Short mmCIF file of C-alpha atoms in Angstrom, two decimals:
data_model
loop_
_atom_site.label_atom_id
_atom_site.label_comp_id
_atom_site.label_asym_id
_atom_site.label_seq_id
_atom_site.Cartn_x
_atom_site.Cartn_y
_atom_site.Cartn_z
CA MET E 1 138.83 49.05 83.71
CA GLN E 2 141.82 49.99 85.88
CA GLU E 3 142.81 52.69 83.40
CA ALA E 4 139.33 54.21 83.53
CA ALA E 5 139.42 54.16 87.31
CA ASN E 6 142.78 55.91 87.29
CA SER E 7 141.40 58.47 84.87
CA GLU E 8 138.48 59.18 87.20
CA GLN E 9 140.85 59.61 90.10
CA ARG E 10 142.89 62.19 88.14
CA LEU E 11 139.76 64.15 87.23
CA ASP E 12 138.68 64.08 90.84
CA ALA E 13 141.62 66.30 91.85
CA ALA E 14 141.50 68.38 95.03
CA PRO E 15 139.96 71.86 94.42
CA ALA E 16 142.22 74.93 94.57
CA GLN E 17 142.96 75.82 98.17
CA ASP E 18 142.43 79.24 99.71
CA ARG E 19 145.79 80.88 100.33
CA ALA E 20 146.91 82.10 103.71
CA PRO E 21 146.10 85.79 104.24
CA LEU E 22 149.04 88.15 103.80
CA ARG E 23 149.67 91.33 105.79
CA LEU E 24 152.15 93.73 104.23
CA PRO E 25 154.54 95.81 106.31
CA ALA E 26 153.13 99.24 107.19
CA ILE E 27 153.78 101.84 104.51
CA LEU E 28 154.27 105.57 105.03
CA VAL E 29 152.02 107.47 102.64
CA ARG E 30 151.48 111.18 102.03
CA THR E 31 148.63 113.22 100.63
CA GLU E 32 150.92 115.26 98.38
CA SER E 33 149.08 118.35 97.15
CA ALA E 34 150.41 117.91 93.59
CA ALA E 35 149.17 114.31 93.45
CA ILE E 36 145.82 115.33 94.90
CA ALA E 37 145.48 118.16 92.36
CA ALA E 38 146.30 115.82 89.47
CA PHE E 39 143.78 113.29 90.77
CA ARG E 40 141.12 115.96 91.23
CA ALA E 41 141.58 116.98 87.58
CA GLU E 42 140.70 113.50 86.27
CA ALA E 43 138.38 111.96 88.86
CA CYS E 44 134.88 113.27 89.57
CA VAL E 45 135.16 115.42 92.67
CA LYS E 46 133.12 117.79 94.78
CA PRO E 47 134.06 121.48 94.87
CA GLY E 48 136.87 122.46 97.21
CA GLN E 49 140.46 121.50 97.80
CA GLY E 50 140.15 118.48 100.10
CA VAL E 51 141.30 114.92 99.58
CA PRO E 52 138.69 113.18 97.37
CA LEU E 53 136.82 110.26 98.90
CA THR E 54 138.30 107.64 96.60
CA PHE E 55 141.88 108.94 96.56
CA PRO E 56 143.26 106.40 99.07
CA PHE E 57 142.60 103.67 96.49
CA CYS E 58 145.58 105.10 94.55
CA TRP E 59 147.87 103.84 97.28
CA LEU E 60 147.12 100.27 96.16
CA ALA E 61 149.31 101.09 93.14
CA LEU E 62 152.36 101.57 95.39
CA PRO E 63 155.08 99.09 94.37
CA LEU E 64 154.87 96.89 97.48
CA VAL E 65 151.09 96.58 97.32
CA ARG E 66 150.92 96.29 93.56
CA SER E 67 153.47 93.49 93.40
CA ALA E 68 151.62 91.58 96.11
CA ILE E 69 148.34 91.95 94.20
CA VAL E 70 149.93 90.89 90.92
CA GLU E 71 151.51 87.86 92.57
CA MET E 72 148.26 86.80 94.21
CA VAL E 73 146.22 87.30 91.03
CA GLY E 74 148.69 85.22 89.05
CA ALA E 75 149.96 85.32 85.47
CA GLY E 76 147.35 84.80 82.77
CA PHE E 77 144.54 86.13 84.96
CA LEU E 78 142.76 89.46 85.02
CA PRO E 79 141.52 91.18 88.19
CA LEU E 80 137.96 92.44 87.72
CA HIS E 81 136.73 94.97 90.25
CA GLU E 82 133.66 93.42 91.86
CA SER E 83 132.99 95.67 94.82
CA GLN E 84 134.49 98.49 96.86
CA ASN E 85 133.81 100.20 100.12
CA PHE E 86 135.22 103.09 102.13
CA GLN E 87 134.60 103.82 105.78
CA TYR E 88 135.75 107.20 107.07
CA GLY E 89 136.31 108.06 110.71
CA ARG E 90 138.09 111.29 109.99
CA ALA E 91 138.84 113.25 106.81
CA LEU E 92 142.33 113.10 105.36
CA GLU E 93 144.24 116.37 105.27
CA ILE E 94 146.34 117.61 102.34
CA ASP E 95 150.16 117.41 102.62
CA SER E 96 149.98 115.09 105.61
CA ASP E 97 151.69 111.82 106.43
CA TYR E 98 149.75 108.67 107.23
CA GLN E 99 150.38 104.98 107.79
CA LEU E 100 148.88 102.42 105.40
CA VAL E 101 148.39 98.80 106.41
CA VAL E 102 147.22 96.33 103.77
CA ASP E 103 145.92 92.78 104.14
CA LEU E 104 145.38 90.51 101.14
CA ASN E 105 143.26 87.40 101.18
CA ARG E 106 142.80 85.12 98.19
CA THR E 107 139.93 82.68 98.26
CA GLU E 108 138.80 80.13 95.66
CA SER E 109 135.45 78.88 94.37
CA PRO E 110 135.11 81.37 92.78
CA PRO E 111 138.59 82.87 92.77
CA ARG E 112 138.64 86.25 94.48
CA LEU E 113 141.20 88.54 96.05
CA LYS E 114 140.13 90.78 98.93
CA VAL E 115 142.38 93.73 99.67
CA ARG E 116 141.69 95.42 103.01
CA ALA E 117 143.49 98.62 103.84
CA GLU E 118 143.55 100.91 106.82
CA VAL E 119 144.93 104.42 106.85
CA SER E 120 145.78 105.96 110.19
CA THR E 121 147.65 108.98 111.46
CA LEU E 122 151.25 108.45 112.54
CA ALA E 123 149.88 108.54 116.10
CA GLY E 124 147.75 105.51 115.25
CA GLU E 125 144.35 107.23 115.00
CA PRO E 126 142.25 105.45 112.35
CA CYS E 127 141.14 107.65 109.45
CA VAL E 128 139.77 105.44 106.70
CA ARG E 129 139.29 101.76 106.05
CA PHE E 130 138.63 100.47 102.58
CA GLU E 131 138.09 97.08 101.03
CA THR E 132 138.51 96.08 97.40
CA VAL E 133 137.13 92.80 96.12
CA LEU E 134 138.61 91.58 92.86
CA ARG E 135 137.16 88.69 90.92
CA ILE E 136 140.00 86.81 89.25
CA ALA E 137 139.18 85.92 85.66
CA ASP E 138 141.05 83.47 83.44
CA ILE E 139 141.90 85.43 80.29
CA ALA E 140 141.96 82.29 78.15
CA GLN E 141 138.52 81.21 79.33
CA ALA E 142 137.10 84.70 78.83
CA ALA E 143 138.27 84.70 75.22
CA ALA E 144 136.83 81.26 74.48
CA MET B 1 137.65 117.57 111.42
CA SER B 2 135.75 114.49 112.56
CA LEU B 3 132.45 113.21 111.33
CA ALA B 4 129.38 113.16 113.56
CA ILE B 5 125.86 112.17 112.64
CA CYS B 6 123.71 114.31 114.87
CA GLU B 7 124.58 117.97 114.33
CA GLY B 8 121.81 120.41 113.42
CA SER B 9 118.03 120.21 113.83
CA SER B 10 115.48 117.56 112.85
CA ALA B 11 113.64 120.10 110.67
CA ASP B 12 116.34 120.03 108.01
CA TRP B 13 117.02 116.30 108.33
CA PRO B 14 116.31 114.31 105.16
CA LYS B 15 113.30 112.00 105.18
CA VAL B 16 112.87 108.38 104.13
CA GLY B 17 111.94 108.29 100.47
CA ASP B 18 113.55 111.64 99.59
CA VAL B 19 114.83 111.38 96.02
CA ILE B 20 118.45 112.05 95.14
CA GLY B 21 119.39 113.20 91.66
CA PRO B 22 119.48 112.50 88.85
CA PHE B 23 123.05 113.64 88.28
CA SER B 24 124.89 112.92 85.01
CA PHE B 25 128.62 112.25 84.65
CA GLY B 26 130.72 111.64 81.57
CA PRO B 27 130.89 110.54 78.87
CA PHE B 28 134.31 109.10 79.67
CA ASP B 29 136.38 108.75 76.54
CA ALA B 30 139.52 106.65 76.08
CA ALA B 31 141.75 109.68 76.59
CA ARG B 32 140.12 110.33 79.98
CA LEU B 33 140.67 106.70 80.96
CA ALA B 34 144.34 107.01 80.05
CA ARG B 35 144.72 110.21 82.08
CA TYR B 36 142.86 108.68 85.03
CA ALA B 37 145.13 105.64 84.86
CA ALA B 38 148.16 107.93 84.98
CA VAL B 39 147.04 109.87 88.06
CA SER B 40 145.54 106.93 89.95
CA GLY B 41 148.13 104.27 89.15
CA ASP B 42 145.35 101.93 88.01
CA ASP B 43 146.85 100.95 84.67
CA ASN B 44 145.07 97.59 84.37
CA PRO B 45 145.35 96.97 80.59
CA LEU B 46 141.68 96.03 80.54
CA HIS B 47 140.87 99.76 80.74
CA LEU B 48 143.46 100.90 78.23
CA ASP B 49 143.95 98.21 75.59
CA GLN B 50 141.17 97.41 73.10
CA ASP B 51 142.60 93.94 72.48
CA VAL B 52 142.56 93.05 76.17
CA ALA B 53 139.00 94.33 76.48
CA ALA B 54 137.97 92.30 73.43
CA ALA B 55 139.60 89.21 74.91
CA ALA B 56 137.40 89.74 77.96
CA GLY B 57 134.33 89.89 75.69
CA LEU B 58 133.84 93.65 75.71
CA ASP B 59 133.14 95.91 72.72
CA ALA B 60 135.38 98.66 74.14
CA THR B 61 137.60 99.32 77.13
CA PRO B 62 135.55 99.64 80.33
CA VAL B 63 135.70 102.76 82.47
CA HIS B 64 137.55 102.24 85.76
CA GLY B 65 135.14 101.29 88.50
CA MET B 66 136.86 103.75 90.80
CA LEU B 67 136.44 106.60 88.31
CA LEU B 68 132.74 105.85 88.27
CA MET B 69 132.62 105.50 92.05
CA SER B 70 134.32 108.88 92.41
CA CYS B 71 131.16 110.42 90.92
CA PHE B 72 129.08 109.60 93.99
CA GLU B 73 130.86 112.22 96.10
CA PRO B 74 130.03 115.25 93.92
CA ALA B 75 126.53 113.85 93.35
CA LEU B 76 125.82 113.67 97.07
CA ASP B 77 127.50 117.02 97.66
CA ALA B 78 125.15 118.54 95.06
CA TRP B 79 122.21 116.93 96.89
CA ARG B 80 123.19 118.01 100.43
CA SER B 81 126.50 119.86 100.80
CA ASP B 82 125.98 119.96 104.59
CA PHE B 83 126.60 116.22 104.79
CA SER B 84 129.69 114.16 104.07
CA ILE B 85 130.00 110.50 103.17
CA ALA B 86 131.00 108.53 106.25
CA GLN B 87 130.74 105.17 104.54
CA ILE B 88 130.01 103.97 101.03
CA SER B 89 129.82 100.47 99.59
CA ALA B 90 129.44 99.79 95.90
CA LYS B 91 128.92 96.71 93.76
CA PHE B 92 130.01 96.91 90.16
CA LEU B 93 127.34 95.07 88.20
CA ARG B 94 127.90 95.98 84.56
CA PRO B 95 130.74 97.70 82.78
CA ILE B 96 130.40 101.21 81.44
CA LEU B 97 132.40 101.40 78.25
CA ALA B 98 134.67 104.16 76.98
CA GLY B 99 132.51 106.83 75.33
CA GLN B 100 129.61 106.26 77.73
CA GLY B 101 128.50 108.13 80.84
CA ILE B 102 126.40 107.41 83.89
CA VAL B 103 123.40 108.87 85.65
CA ILE B 104 123.37 108.68 89.44
CA CYS B 105 120.16 108.70 91.39
CA GLY B 106 118.99 107.39 94.69
CA ARG B 107 116.70 107.53 97.63
CA VAL B 108 116.92 108.00 101.37
CA LEU B 109 116.60 104.54 102.90
CA ARG B 110 116.82 105.33 106.59
CA ALA B 111 116.71 108.68 108.33
CA THR B 112 116.50 108.88 112.07
CA TYR B 113 117.44 111.99 114.00
CA ASP B 114 116.34 111.16 117.52
CA GLY B 115 118.36 108.70 119.54
CA GLU B 116 120.85 106.94 117.31
CA ALA B 117 121.00 109.44 114.41
CA GLU B 118 121.35 107.68 111.08
CA LEU B 119 121.14 108.67 107.42
CA VAL B 120 121.48 105.88 104.91
CA LEU B 121 121.03 106.22 101.16
CA ARG B 122 120.49 103.71 98.35
CA LEU B 123 122.26 104.85 95.22
CA MET B 124 122.34 103.67 91.64
CA ALA B 125 124.48 104.50 88.65
CA ARG B 126 122.89 103.63 85.33
CA GLY B 127 124.46 103.42 81.91
CA PRO B 128 123.15 104.82 78.61
CA ASP B 129 120.54 102.09 78.19
CA GLY B 130 119.31 102.53 81.74
CA ASP B 131 121.01 99.33 82.81
CA LEU B 132 122.17 99.29 86.41
CA ALA B 133 125.95 99.57 86.44
CA ILE B 134 126.62 100.26 90.11
CA LEU B 135 124.49 99.65 93.18
CA ALA B 136 125.68 101.46 96.26
CA GLU B 137 124.73 102.31 99.79
CA ALA B 138 126.07 105.34 101.65
CA LYS B 139 125.96 106.44 105.24
CA MET B 140 126.10 110.21 105.63
CA ALA B 141 127.27 112.39 108.47
CA ARG B 142 127.56 116.08 109.24
CA PRO B 143 131.15 117.22 109.81
CA SER B 144 131.60 118.65 113.30
CA VAL B 145 134.22 121.35 112.88
CA GLY B 146 136.68 121.27 115.73
CA GLY B 147 134.78 118.43 117.37
CA ALA B 148 136.18 115.14 118.68
#
């Protein structure tokens, strides 16, 4: 009887806890014309030479941001893109420098990672905010 | 250039219920996904590796959600090139697989010119079977050249 009770207590473990939000140090980013041109060639874009609407998302692949995302997603898990939004206050200009600030917030039940980013001019004027919501899937469970 | 809602006249302002599209994009083959991964930095193996996609229960690698989302901008530019997207939110509901394309269509949800000018669109991207892959909402604005 005691063994069964102990077993029930082990099964009744505390649920995974939400992690504390993480703000990364501000990153200097640039809308390099070569990178924009390469992106324009493969994404779906409107005519012209401007910075495509979804281009800022590429900055989430920068080493500092990427490693934070990978760490928060965890080994053995896949990030699945659940939703995305962009909010523009001013258009980005080609061959210009901006500041990128990224906040990451992992929540559980179900496991999700929210990545919020803000791009502003070096003078601090906000240009675009975007939010990425990733559903975190267990690869082993998905295969089963 | 900043974005303002209320430039122009009410006569050329879109109306609630106005239809957008349809606009077709793709198909997106595996080579395109690999090139998009290279230029975007989004090299999630789910989009590039058949085995990883199969492990996730998919018949083929799925097209990057952001590649699909990028299609909304040229679609809306084709609809009304005098407006720009001020805000867009998208939910990815079903994967579009390598070799497939999407059709984007939509409708004007809210269009007010007087007072607080507002233009809001409901947008959908459907896959080859007509299944809804992406549901989005966009807020449009008219760029005010040289304005604050």
